[in-house]
């Protein structure tokens, strides 16, 4: 009887141990599932927050100044996140088409700043040239030159008065006129309207992040 009692006690102890181990394994699996769900939810929240930065432009009647903001966002993301981050997210492909450049020029003989369409290949070039002009003249002065473009084109003295310096400091009067005409195109671009091509909007199948956008210029100036 005594041996039988000991055997039952041992068996009971083993059974209890198995039950405890089973309970611990079940709890561990549940915690792992909760963690996976939490990580998935966090990724979905991050994806939604990311897309919200860009989906606000997926509509009609997007102003040109908004398109410029979108350009900057895309360039920043493609450089800082898609290229240099460990995640290696897919780059956003942005296409802007249908711009009638001649409508934006002060004179048909002016040098061209704005292109008829934009992709990753020439967006950087536009942003770089604009930054150079704003740095060369300071934003307030190049904006004032542009606002008074007729006077600047007609009179060297008017240009000198706006710049508060001799035009020679900026490469001469002819260069000032050309730069003013270039920035005038940029200012006109900001007044244009663009419509979203919804059929061209795409999302990364793996991450759900937006990957392609296309805007078409209506060539209507505000």
mmCIF file with all atom_site columns, C-alpha atoms in Angstrom:
data_model
loop_
_atom_site.group_PDB
_atom_site.id
_atom_site.type_symbol
_atom_site.label_atom_id
_atom_site.label_alt_id
_atom_site.label_comp_id
_atom_site.label_asym_id
_atom_site.label_entity_id
_atom_site.label_seq_id
_atom_site.pdbx_PDB_ins_code
_atom_site.Cartn_x
_atom_site.Cartn_y
_atom_site.Cartn_z
_atom_site.occupancy
_atom_site.B_iso_or_equiv
_atom_site.pdbx_formal_charge
_atom_site.auth_seq_id
_atom_site.auth_comp_id
_atom_site.auth_asym_id
_atom_site.auth_atom_id
_atom_site.pdbx_PDB_model_num
ATOM 1   C CA . UNK A 1 1   ? 0.000  0.000   0.000   1.00 0.00 ? 1   UNK A CA 1
ATOM 2   C CA . UNK A 1 2   ? 2.820  2.322   0.949   1.00 0.00 ? 2   UNK A CA 1
ATOM 3   C CA . UNK A 1 3   ? 4.551  1.760   -2.419  1.00 0.00 ? 3   UNK A CA 1
ATOM 4   C CA . UNK A 1 4   ? 1.281  2.287   -4.214  1.00 0.00 ? 4   UNK A CA 1
ATOM 5   C CA . UNK A 1 5   ? 0.738  5.548   -2.375  1.00 0.00 ? 5   UNK A CA 1
ATOM 6   C CA . UNK A 1 6   ? 4.228  6.731   -3.276  1.00 0.00 ? 6   UNK A CA 1
ATOM 7   C CA . UNK A 1 7   ? 3.663  5.797   -6.916  1.00 0.00 ? 7   UNK A CA 1
ATOM 8   C CA . UNK A 1 8   ? 0.392  7.711   -6.970  1.00 0.00 ? 8   UNK A CA 1
ATOM 9   C CA . UNK A 1 9   ? 2.075  10.710  -5.355  1.00 0.00 ? 9   UNK A CA 1
ATOM 10  C CA . UNK A 1 10  ? 4.870  10.639  -7.918  1.00 0.00 ? 10  UNK A CA 1
ATOM 11  C CA . UNK A 1 11  ? 2.391  10.256  -10.755 1.00 0.00 ? 11  UNK A CA 1
ATOM 12  C CA . UNK A 1 12  ? 0.340  13.098  -9.372  1.00 0.00 ? 12  UNK A CA 1
ATOM 13  C CA . UNK A 1 13  ? 3.444  15.290  -9.141  1.00 0.00 ? 13  UNK A CA 1
ATOM 14  C CA . UNK A 1 14  ? 4.387  14.501  -12.706 1.00 0.00 ? 14  UNK A CA 1
ATOM 15  C CA . UNK A 1 15  ? 0.862  15.259  -13.871 1.00 0.00 ? 15  UNK A CA 1
ATOM 16  C CA . UNK A 1 16  ? 0.826  18.578  -12.056 1.00 0.00 ? 16  UNK A CA 1
ATOM 17  C CA . UNK A 1 17  ? 4.232  19.441  -13.520 1.00 0.00 ? 17  UNK A CA 1
ATOM 18  C CA . UNK A 1 18  ? 2.964  18.643  -17.024 1.00 0.00 ? 18  UNK A CA 1
ATOM 19  C CA . UNK A 1 19  ? -0.121 20.752  -16.451 1.00 0.00 ? 19  UNK A CA 1
ATOM 20  C CA . UNK A 1 20  ? 2.012  23.678  -15.232 1.00 0.00 ? 20  UNK A CA 1
ATOM 21  C CA . UNK A 1 21  ? 4.380  23.346  -18.195 1.00 0.00 ? 21  UNK A CA 1
ATOM 22  C CA . UNK A 1 22  ? 1.405  23.155  -20.571 1.00 0.00 ? 22  UNK A CA 1
ATOM 23  C CA . UNK A 1 23  ? -0.121 26.253  -18.989 1.00 0.00 ? 23  UNK A CA 1
ATOM 24  C CA . UNK A 1 24  ? 3.182  28.120  -19.280 1.00 0.00 ? 24  UNK A CA 1
ATOM 25  C CA . UNK A 1 25  ? 3.551  27.127  -22.939 1.00 0.00 ? 25  UNK A CA 1
ATOM 26  C CA . UNK A 1 26  ? -0.012 28.211  -23.648 1.00 0.00 ? 26  UNK A CA 1
ATOM 27  C CA . UNK A 1 27  ? 0.605  31.539  -21.918 1.00 0.00 ? 27  UNK A CA 1
ATOM 28  C CA . UNK A 1 28  ? 3.868  32.019  -23.843 1.00 0.00 ? 28  UNK A CA 1
ATOM 29  C CA . UNK A 1 29  ? 2.146  31.313  -27.160 1.00 0.00 ? 29  UNK A CA 1
ATOM 30  C CA . UNK A 1 30  ? -0.639 33.739  -26.295 1.00 0.00 ? 30  UNK A CA 1
ATOM 31  C CA . UNK A 1 31  ? 1.885  36.421  -25.369 1.00 0.00 ? 31  UNK A CA 1
ATOM 32  C CA . UNK A 1 32  ? 3.711  35.797  -28.636 1.00 0.00 ? 32  UNK A CA 1
ATOM 33  C CA . UNK A 1 33  ? 0.435  36.105  -30.543 1.00 0.00 ? 33  UNK A CA 1
ATOM 34  C CA . UNK A 1 34  ? -0.415 39.316  -28.697 1.00 0.00 ? 34  UNK A CA 1
ATOM 35  C CA . UNK A 1 35  ? 3.032  40.682  -29.516 1.00 0.00 ? 35  UNK A CA 1
ATOM 36  C CA . UNK A 1 36  ? 2.659  39.788  -33.195 1.00 0.00 ? 36  UNK A CA 1
ATOM 37  C CA . UNK A 1 37  ? -0.767 41.430  -33.298 1.00 0.00 ? 37  UNK A CA 1
ATOM 38  C CA . UNK A 1 38  ? 0.658  44.505  -31.561 1.00 0.00 ? 38  UNK A CA 1
ATOM 39  C CA . UNK A 1 39  ? 3.544  44.728  -34.026 1.00 0.00 ? 39  UNK A CA 1
ATOM 40  C CA . UNK A 1 40  ? 1.164  44.296  -36.966 1.00 0.00 ? 40  UNK A CA 1
ATOM 41  C CA . UNK A 1 41  ? -1.146 47.001  -35.618 1.00 0.00 ? 41  UNK A CA 1
ATOM 42  C CA . UNK A 1 42  ? 1.823  49.324  -35.148 1.00 0.00 ? 42  UNK A CA 1
ATOM 43  C CA . UNK A 1 43  ? 2.944  48.721  -38.740 1.00 0.00 ? 43  UNK A CA 1
ATOM 44  C CA . UNK A 1 44  ? -0.568 49.439  -40.005 1.00 0.00 ? 44  UNK A CA 1
ATOM 45  C CA . UNK A 1 45  ? -0.713 52.688  -38.017 1.00 0.00 ? 45  UNK A CA 1
ATOM 46  C CA . UNK A 1 46  ? 2.692  53.702  -39.409 1.00 0.00 ? 46  UNK A CA 1
ATOM 47  C CA . UNK A 1 47  ? 1.545  52.836  -42.932 1.00 0.00 ? 47  UNK A CA 1
ATOM 48  C CA . UNK A 1 48  ? -1.627 54.922  -42.574 1.00 0.00 ? 48  UNK A CA 1
ATOM 49  C CA . UNK A 1 49  ? 0.305  57.871  -41.128 1.00 0.00 ? 49  UNK A CA 1
ATOM 50  C CA . UNK A 1 50  ? 2.825  57.616  -43.953 1.00 0.00 ? 50  UNK A CA 1
ATOM 51  C CA . UNK A 1 51  ? 0.197  57.466  -46.692 1.00 0.00 ? 51  UNK A CA 1
ATOM 52  C CA . UNK A 1 52  ? -1.682 60.422  -45.198 1.00 0.00 ? 52  UNK A CA 1
ATOM 53  C CA . UNK A 1 53  ? 1.310  62.618  -46.044 1.00 0.00 ? 53  UNK A CA 1
ATOM 54  C CA . UNK A 1 54  ? 0.720  61.938  -49.731 1.00 0.00 ? 54  UNK A CA 1
ATOM 55  C CA . UNK A 1 55  ? -2.928 60.968  -50.219 1.00 0.00 ? 55  UNK A CA 1
ATOM 56  C CA . UNK A 1 56  ? -3.954 64.545  -49.408 1.00 0.00 ? 56  UNK A CA 1
ATOM 57  C CA . UNK A 1 57  ? -2.657 65.406  -52.911 1.00 0.00 ? 57  UNK A CA 1
ATOM 58  C CA . UNK A 1 58  ? -4.718 62.678  -54.602 1.00 0.00 ? 58  UNK A CA 1
ATOM 59  C CA . UNK A 1 59  ? -7.551 64.950  -55.656 1.00 0.00 ? 59  UNK A CA 1
ATOM 60  C CA . UNK A 1 60  ? -8.467 67.461  -58.338 1.00 0.00 ? 60  UNK A CA 1
ATOM 61  C CA . UNK A 1 61  ? -7.610 71.164  -58.244 1.00 0.00 ? 61  UNK A CA 1
ATOM 62  C CA . UNK A 1 62  ? -4.270 70.765  -56.497 1.00 0.00 ? 62  UNK A CA 1
ATOM 63  C CA . UNK A 1 63  ? -2.492 74.121  -56.496 1.00 0.00 ? 63  UNK A CA 1
ATOM 64  C CA . UNK A 1 64  ? 1.005  74.434  -57.953 1.00 0.00 ? 64  UNK A CA 1
ATOM 65  C CA . UNK A 1 65  ? 2.470  75.514  -54.610 1.00 0.00 ? 65  UNK A CA 1
ATOM 66  C CA . UNK A 1 66  ? 1.074  72.277  -53.139 1.00 0.00 ? 66  UNK A CA 1
ATOM 67  C CA . UNK A 1 67  ? 2.656  70.292  -55.967 1.00 0.00 ? 67  UNK A CA 1
ATOM 68  C CA . UNK A 1 68  ? 6.009  71.854  -55.076 1.00 0.00 ? 68  UNK A CA 1
ATOM 69  C CA . UNK A 1 69  ? 5.513  70.742  -51.473 1.00 0.00 ? 69  UNK A CA 1
ATOM 70  C CA . UNK A 1 70  ? 4.734  67.251  -52.757 1.00 0.00 ? 70  UNK A CA 1
ATOM 71  C CA . UNK A 1 71  ? 7.902  67.285  -54.858 1.00 0.00 ? 71  UNK A CA 1
ATOM 72  C CA . UNK A 1 72  ? 9.960  68.157  -51.797 1.00 0.00 ? 72  UNK A CA 1
ATOM 73  C CA . UNK A 1 73  ? 8.270  65.440  -49.724 1.00 0.00 ? 73  UNK A CA 1
ATOM 74  C CA . UNK A 1 74  ? 8.926  62.788  -52.352 1.00 0.00 ? 74  UNK A CA 1
ATOM 75  C CA . UNK A 1 75  ? 12.561 63.823  -52.853 1.00 0.00 ? 75  UNK A CA 1
ATOM 76  C CA . UNK A 1 76  ? 13.139 63.851  -49.101 1.00 0.00 ? 76  UNK A CA 1
ATOM 77  C CA . UNK A 1 77  ? 11.529 60.449  -48.614 1.00 0.00 ? 77  UNK A CA 1
ATOM 78  C CA . UNK A 1 78  ? 13.282 58.807  -51.561 1.00 0.00 ? 78  UNK A CA 1
ATOM 79  C CA . UNK A 1 79  ? 16.651 60.078  -50.338 1.00 0.00 ? 79  UNK A CA 1
ATOM 80  C CA . UNK A 1 80  ? 16.335 59.832  -46.559 1.00 0.00 ? 80  UNK A CA 1
ATOM 81  C CA . UNK A 1 81  ? 14.134 56.753  -46.129 1.00 0.00 ? 81  UNK A CA 1
ATOM 82  C CA . UNK A 1 82  ? 14.020 54.626  -49.270 1.00 0.00 ? 82  UNK A CA 1
ATOM 83  C CA . UNK A 1 83  ? 17.742 54.884  -50.087 1.00 0.00 ? 83  UNK A CA 1
ATOM 84  C CA . UNK A 1 84  ? 19.438 55.271  -46.720 1.00 0.00 ? 84  UNK A CA 1
ATOM 85  C CA . UNK A 1 85  ? 17.243 53.467  -44.205 1.00 0.00 ? 85  UNK A CA 1
ATOM 86  C CA . UNK A 1 86  ? 17.686 49.856  -43.149 1.00 0.00 ? 86  UNK A CA 1
ATOM 87  C CA . UNK A 1 87  ? 14.093 49.076  -44.124 1.00 0.00 ? 87  UNK A CA 1
ATOM 88  C CA . UNK A 1 88  ? 14.830 49.756  -47.818 1.00 0.00 ? 88  UNK A CA 1
ATOM 89  C CA . UNK A 1 89  ? 11.293 50.870  -48.591 1.00 0.00 ? 89  UNK A CA 1
ATOM 90  C CA . UNK A 1 90  ? 10.235 51.214  -52.200 1.00 0.00 ? 90  UNK A CA 1
ATOM 91  C CA . UNK A 1 91  ? 10.761 54.689  -53.662 1.00 0.00 ? 91  UNK A CA 1
ATOM 92  C CA . UNK A 1 92  ? 7.764  56.795  -54.609 1.00 0.00 ? 92  UNK A CA 1
ATOM 93  C CA . UNK A 1 93  ? 7.452  57.372  -58.339 1.00 0.00 ? 93  UNK A CA 1
ATOM 94  C CA . UNK A 1 94  ? 5.990  60.830  -58.945 1.00 0.00 ? 94  UNK A CA 1
ATOM 95  C CA . UNK A 1 95  ? 5.001  61.989  -62.441 1.00 0.00 ? 95  UNK A CA 1
ATOM 96  C CA . UNK A 1 96  ? 3.668  65.441  -63.335 1.00 0.00 ? 96  UNK A CA 1
ATOM 97  C CA . UNK A 1 97  ? 2.589  66.035  -66.930 1.00 0.00 ? 97  UNK A CA 1
ATOM 98  C CA . UNK A 1 98  ? 0.812  68.399  -69.305 1.00 0.00 ? 98  UNK A CA 1
ATOM 99  C CA . UNK A 1 99  ? 2.458  71.715  -68.351 1.00 0.00 ? 99  UNK A CA 1
ATOM 100 C CA . UNK A 1 100 ? 2.266  74.305  -71.115 1.00 0.00 ? 100 UNK A CA 1
ATOM 101 C CA . UNK A 1 101 ? 5.542  76.073  -70.456 1.00 0.00 ? 101 UNK A CA 1
ATOM 102 C CA . UNK A 1 102 ? 4.925  78.984  -72.832 1.00 0.00 ? 102 UNK A CA 1
ATOM 103 C CA . UNK A 1 103 ? 1.996  80.111  -70.682 1.00 0.00 ? 103 UNK A CA 1
ATOM 104 C CA . UNK A 1 104 ? 4.349  80.599  -67.759 1.00 0.00 ? 104 UNK A CA 1
ATOM 105 C CA . UNK A 1 105 ? 6.999  82.696  -69.502 1.00 0.00 ? 105 UNK A CA 1
ATOM 106 C CA . UNK A 1 106 ? 7.079  86.479  -69.337 1.00 0.00 ? 106 UNK A CA 1
ATOM 107 C CA . UNK A 1 107 ? 8.457  86.495  -72.888 1.00 0.00 ? 107 UNK A CA 1
ATOM 108 C CA . UNK A 1 108 ? 8.701  83.640  -75.393 1.00 0.00 ? 108 UNK A CA 1
ATOM 109 C CA . UNK A 1 109 ? 12.437 84.255  -75.782 1.00 0.00 ? 109 UNK A CA 1
ATOM 110 C CA . UNK A 1 110 ? 13.171 83.780  -72.088 1.00 0.00 ? 110 UNK A CA 1
ATOM 111 C CA . UNK A 1 111 ? 15.319 80.910  -70.859 1.00 0.00 ? 111 UNK A CA 1
ATOM 112 C CA . UNK A 1 112 ? 13.261 77.923  -69.702 1.00 0.00 ? 112 UNK A CA 1
ATOM 113 C CA . UNK A 1 113 ? 13.058 76.907  -66.044 1.00 0.00 ? 113 UNK A CA 1
ATOM 114 C CA . UNK A 1 114 ? 9.821  74.892  -65.930 1.00 0.00 ? 114 UNK A CA 1
ATOM 115 C CA . UNK A 1 115 ? 9.595  71.668  -67.951 1.00 0.00 ? 115 UNK A CA 1
ATOM 116 C CA . UNK A 1 116 ? 6.526  70.217  -69.669 1.00 0.00 ? 116 UNK A CA 1
ATOM 117 C CA . UNK A 1 117 ? 6.657  67.186  -67.371 1.00 0.00 ? 117 UNK A CA 1
ATOM 118 C CA . UNK A 1 118 ? 8.468  66.045  -64.245 1.00 0.00 ? 118 UNK A CA 1
ATOM 119 C CA . UNK A 1 119 ? 9.773  62.727  -62.987 1.00 0.00 ? 119 UNK A CA 1
ATOM 120 C CA . UNK A 1 120 ? 12.523 61.811  -60.531 1.00 0.00 ? 120 UNK A CA 1
ATOM 121 C CA . UNK A 1 121 ? 15.034 62.678  -63.260 1.00 0.00 ? 121 UNK A CA 1
ATOM 122 C CA . UNK A 1 122 ? 14.325 66.416  -63.332 1.00 0.00 ? 122 UNK A CA 1
ATOM 123 C CA . UNK A 1 123 ? 12.465 67.268  -60.110 1.00 0.00 ? 123 UNK A CA 1
ATOM 124 C CA . UNK A 1 124 ? 15.770 67.654  -58.282 1.00 0.00 ? 124 UNK A CA 1
ATOM 125 C CA . UNK A 1 125 ? 17.036 69.958  -61.009 1.00 0.00 ? 125 UNK A CA 1
ATOM 126 C CA . UNK A 1 126 ? 14.081 72.336  -60.610 1.00 0.00 ? 126 UNK A CA 1
ATOM 127 C CA . UNK A 1 127 ? 14.338 72.445  -56.821 1.00 0.00 ? 127 UNK A CA 1
ATOM 128 C CA . UNK A 1 128 ? 18.102 73.012  -57.027 1.00 0.00 ? 128 UNK A CA 1
ATOM 129 C CA . UNK A 1 129 ? 17.810 75.921  -59.490 1.00 0.00 ? 129 UNK A CA 1
ATOM 130 C CA . UNK A 1 130 ? 15.092 77.622  -57.436 1.00 0.00 ? 130 UNK A CA 1
ATOM 131 C CA . UNK A 1 131 ? 17.188 77.266  -54.290 1.00 0.00 ? 131 UNK A CA 1
ATOM 132 C CA . UNK A 1 132 ? 20.183 78.763  -56.087 1.00 0.00 ? 132 UNK A CA 1
ATOM 133 C CA . UNK A 1 133 ? 18.172 81.803  -57.210 1.00 0.00 ? 133 UNK A CA 1
ATOM 134 C CA . UNK A 1 134 ? 16.720 82.365  -53.747 1.00 0.00 ? 134 UNK A CA 1
ATOM 135 C CA . UNK A 1 135 ? 20.169 82.055  -52.205 1.00 0.00 ? 135 UNK A CA 1
ATOM 136 C CA . UNK A 1 136 ? 21.796 84.366  -54.770 1.00 0.00 ? 136 UNK A CA 1
ATOM 137 C CA . UNK A 1 137 ? 19.310 87.197  -54.346 1.00 0.00 ? 137 UNK A CA 1
ATOM 138 C CA . UNK A 1 138 ? 17.662 86.342  -51.016 1.00 0.00 ? 138 UNK A CA 1
ATOM 139 C CA . UNK A 1 139 ? 14.047 85.241  -51.171 1.00 0.00 ? 139 UNK A CA 1
ATOM 140 C CA . UNK A 1 140 ? 12.487 88.644  -50.513 1.00 0.00 ? 140 UNK A CA 1
ATOM 141 C CA . UNK A 1 141 ? 14.539 90.373  -53.226 1.00 0.00 ? 141 UNK A CA 1
ATOM 142 C CA . UNK A 1 142 ? 14.041 87.810  -56.000 1.00 0.00 ? 142 UNK A CA 1
ATOM 143 C CA . UNK A 1 143 ? 10.321 87.767  -55.131 1.00 0.00 ? 143 UNK A CA 1
ATOM 144 C CA . UNK A 1 144 ? 10.189 91.566  -55.375 1.00 0.00 ? 144 UNK A CA 1
ATOM 145 C CA . UNK A 1 145 ? 12.050 91.488  -58.690 1.00 0.00 ? 145 UNK A CA 1
ATOM 146 C CA . UNK A 1 146 ? 9.520  88.981  -59.961 1.00 0.00 ? 146 UNK A CA 1
ATOM 147 C CA . UNK A 1 147 ? 6.541  91.021  -58.709 1.00 0.00 ? 147 UNK A CA 1
ATOM 148 C CA . UNK A 1 148 ? 7.912  94.051  -60.556 1.00 0.00 ? 148 UNK A CA 1
ATOM 149 C CA . UNK A 1 149 ? 9.129  92.171  -63.619 1.00 0.00 ? 149 UNK A CA 1
ATOM 150 C CA . UNK A 1 150 ? 7.890  94.772  -66.127 1.00 0.00 ? 150 UNK A CA 1
ATOM 151 C CA . UNK A 1 151 ? 9.833  97.540  -64.398 1.00 0.00 ? 151 UNK A CA 1
ATOM 152 C CA . UNK A 1 152 ? 12.909 95.342  -64.033 1.00 0.00 ? 152 UNK A CA 1
ATOM 153 C CA . UNK A 1 153 ? 12.873 94.456  -67.727 1.00 0.00 ? 153 UNK A CA 1
ATOM 154 C CA . UNK A 1 154 ? 12.478 98.095  -68.742 1.00 0.00 ? 154 UNK A CA 1
ATOM 155 C CA . UNK A 1 155 ? 14.884 99.803  -66.366 1.00 0.00 ? 155 UNK A CA 1
ATOM 156 C CA . UNK A 1 156 ? 18.266 98.950  -64.880 1.00 0.00 ? 156 UNK A CA 1
ATOM 157 C CA . UNK A 1 157 ? 17.708 101.635 -62.273 1.00 0.00 ? 157 UNK A CA 1
ATOM 158 C CA . UNK A 1 158 ? 14.527 99.921  -61.078 1.00 0.00 ? 158 UNK A CA 1
ATOM 159 C CA . UNK A 1 159 ? 16.462 96.678  -60.663 1.00 0.00 ? 159 UNK A CA 1
ATOM 160 C CA . UNK A 1 160 ? 19.218 98.448  -58.724 1.00 0.00 ? 160 UNK A CA 1
ATOM 161 C CA . UNK A 1 161 ? 16.630 100.097 -56.471 1.00 0.00 ? 161 UNK A CA 1
ATOM 162 C CA . UNK A 1 162 ? 15.023 96.757  -55.623 1.00 0.00 ? 162 UNK A CA 1
ATOM 163 C CA . UNK A 1 163 ? 18.354 95.021  -55.070 1.00 0.00 ? 163 UNK A CA 1
ATOM 164 C CA . UNK A 1 164 ? 19.821 97.972  -53.152 1.00 0.00 ? 164 UNK A CA 1
ATOM 165 C CA . UNK A 1 165 ? 23.117 97.054  -54.796 1.00 0.00 ? 165 UNK A CA 1
ATOM 166 C CA . UNK A 1 166 ? 24.757 97.498  -58.159 1.00 0.00 ? 166 UNK A CA 1
ATOM 167 C CA . UNK A 1 167 ? 23.523 94.885  -60.605 1.00 0.00 ? 167 UNK A CA 1
ATOM 168 C CA . UNK A 1 168 ? 27.180 94.060  -61.314 1.00 0.00 ? 168 UNK A CA 1
ATOM 169 C CA . UNK A 1 169 ? 27.184 92.216  -57.986 1.00 0.00 ? 169 UNK A CA 1
ATOM 170 C CA . UNK A 1 170 ? 24.697 89.755  -59.507 1.00 0.00 ? 170 UNK A CA 1
ATOM 171 C CA . UNK A 1 171 ? 26.435 89.211  -62.843 1.00 0.00 ? 171 UNK A CA 1
ATOM 172 C CA . UNK A 1 172 ? 25.226 92.336  -64.624 1.00 0.00 ? 172 UNK A CA 1
ATOM 173 C CA . UNK A 1 173 ? 21.862 93.720  -65.674 1.00 0.00 ? 173 UNK A CA 1
ATOM 174 C CA . UNK A 1 174 ? 21.257 91.114  -68.400 1.00 0.00 ? 174 UNK A CA 1
ATOM 175 C CA . UNK A 1 175 ? 21.796 88.306  -65.901 1.00 0.00 ? 175 UNK A CA 1
ATOM 176 C CA . UNK A 1 176 ? 19.427 89.937  -63.412 1.00 0.00 ? 176 UNK A CA 1
ATOM 177 C CA . UNK A 1 177 ? 16.752 90.137  -66.105 1.00 0.00 ? 177 UNK A CA 1
ATOM 178 C CA . UNK A 1 178 ? 17.232 86.499  -67.053 1.00 0.00 ? 178 UNK A CA 1
ATOM 179 C CA . UNK A 1 179 ? 17.114 85.351  -63.426 1.00 0.00 ? 179 UNK A CA 1
ATOM 180 C CA . UNK A 1 180 ? 13.994 87.414  -62.812 1.00 0.00 ? 180 UNK A CA 1
ATOM 181 C CA . UNK A 1 181 ? 12.326 85.835  -65.855 1.00 0.00 ? 181 UNK A CA 1
ATOM 182 C CA . UNK A 1 182 ? 13.266 82.368  -64.592 1.00 0.00 ? 182 UNK A CA 1
ATOM 183 C CA . UNK A 1 183 ? 11.824 82.994  -61.151 1.00 0.00 ? 183 UNK A CA 1
ATOM 184 C CA . UNK A 1 184 ? 8.726  84.481  -62.758 1.00 0.00 ? 184 UNK A CA 1
ATOM 185 C CA . UNK A 1 185 ? 8.051  81.081  -64.359 1.00 0.00 ? 185 UNK A CA 1
ATOM 186 C CA . UNK A 1 186 ? 8.392  79.478  -60.940 1.00 0.00 ? 186 UNK A CA 1
ATOM 187 C CA . UNK A 1 187 ? 5.927  81.955  -59.442 1.00 0.00 ? 187 UNK A CA 1
ATOM 188 C CA . UNK A 1 188 ? 3.465  81.237  -62.250 1.00 0.00 ? 188 UNK A CA 1
ATOM 189 C CA . UNK A 1 189 ? 3.862  77.496  -61.746 1.00 0.00 ? 189 UNK A CA 1
ATOM 190 C CA . UNK A 1 190 ? 2.714  77.932  -58.137 1.00 0.00 ? 190 UNK A CA 1
ATOM 191 C CA . UNK A 1 191 ? -0.555 79.379  -59.438 1.00 0.00 ? 191 UNK A CA 1
ATOM 192 C CA . UNK A 1 192 ? -1.374 76.451  -61.735 1.00 0.00 ? 192 UNK A CA 1
ATOM 193 C CA . UNK A 1 193 ? -3.927 73.750  -60.961 1.00 0.00 ? 193 UNK A CA 1
ATOM 194 C CA . UNK A 1 194 ? -3.379 70.007  -61.271 1.00 0.00 ? 194 UNK A CA 1
ATOM 195 C CA . UNK A 1 195 ? -5.731 67.018  -61.260 1.00 0.00 ? 195 UNK A CA 1
ATOM 196 C CA . UNK A 1 196 ? -4.921 63.591  -59.859 1.00 0.00 ? 196 UNK A CA 1
ATOM 197 C CA . UNK A 1 197 ? -4.808 60.639  -62.261 1.00 0.00 ? 197 UNK A CA 1
ATOM 198 C CA . UNK A 1 198 ? -6.359 58.040  -59.935 1.00 0.00 ? 198 UNK A CA 1
ATOM 199 C CA . UNK A 1 199 ? -5.682 55.178  -62.362 1.00 0.00 ? 199 UNK A CA 1
ATOM 200 C CA . UNK A 1 200 ? -1.936 55.774  -61.958 1.00 0.00 ? 200 UNK A CA 1
ATOM 201 C CA . UNK A 1 201 ? -1.984 55.642  -58.141 1.00 0.00 ? 201 UNK A CA 1
ATOM 202 C CA . UNK A 1 202 ? -0.348 52.455  -56.831 1.00 0.00 ? 202 UNK A CA 1
ATOM 203 C CA . UNK A 1 203 ? 0.582  50.956  -53.467 1.00 0.00 ? 203 UNK A CA 1
ATOM 204 C CA . UNK A 1 204 ? 3.416  48.598  -52.504 1.00 0.00 ? 204 UNK A CA 1
ATOM 205 C CA . UNK A 1 205 ? 1.933  45.095  -52.182 1.00 0.00 ? 205 UNK A CA 1
ATOM 206 C CA . UNK A 1 206 ? 4.248  44.207  -49.281 1.00 0.00 ? 206 UNK A CA 1
ATOM 207 C CA . UNK A 1 207 ? 4.055  47.339  -47.142 1.00 0.00 ? 207 UNK A CA 1
ATOM 208 C CA . UNK A 1 208 ? 0.812  48.997  -48.269 1.00 0.00 ? 208 UNK A CA 1
ATOM 209 C CA . UNK A 1 209 ? 2.708  52.264  -48.707 1.00 0.00 ? 209 UNK A CA 1
ATOM 210 C CA . UNK A 1 210 ? 1.951  54.497  -51.653 1.00 0.00 ? 210 UNK A CA 1
ATOM 211 C CA . UNK A 1 211 ? 4.447  53.897  -54.458 1.00 0.00 ? 211 UNK A CA 1
ATOM 212 C CA . UNK A 1 212 ? 3.211  55.789  -57.541 1.00 0.00 ? 212 UNK A CA 1
ATOM 213 C CA . UNK A 1 213 ? 1.417  59.097  -58.084 1.00 0.00 ? 213 UNK A CA 1
ATOM 214 C CA . UNK A 1 214 ? 0.575  61.109  -61.175 1.00 0.00 ? 214 UNK A CA 1
ATOM 215 C CA . UNK A 1 215 ? -0.749 64.661  -61.489 1.00 0.00 ? 215 UNK A CA 1
ATOM 216 C CA . UNK A 1 216 ? -1.901 66.254  -64.735 1.00 0.00 ? 216 UNK A CA 1
ATOM 217 C CA . UNK A 1 217 ? -1.745 70.016  -65.209 1.00 0.00 ? 217 UNK A CA 1
ATOM 218 C CA . UNK A 1 218 ? -4.977 71.717  -66.260 1.00 0.00 ? 218 UNK A CA 1
ATOM 219 C CA . UNK A 1 219 ? -2.981 74.836  -67.229 1.00 0.00 ? 219 UNK A CA 1
ATOM 220 C CA . UNK A 1 220 ? -5.525 77.008  -65.427 1.00 0.00 ? 220 UNK A CA 1
ATOM 221 C CA . UNK A 1 221 ? -3.937 79.890  -63.537 1.00 0.00 ? 221 UNK A CA 1
ATOM 222 C CA . UNK A 1 222 ? -5.519 81.188  -60.367 1.00 0.00 ? 222 UNK A CA 1
#
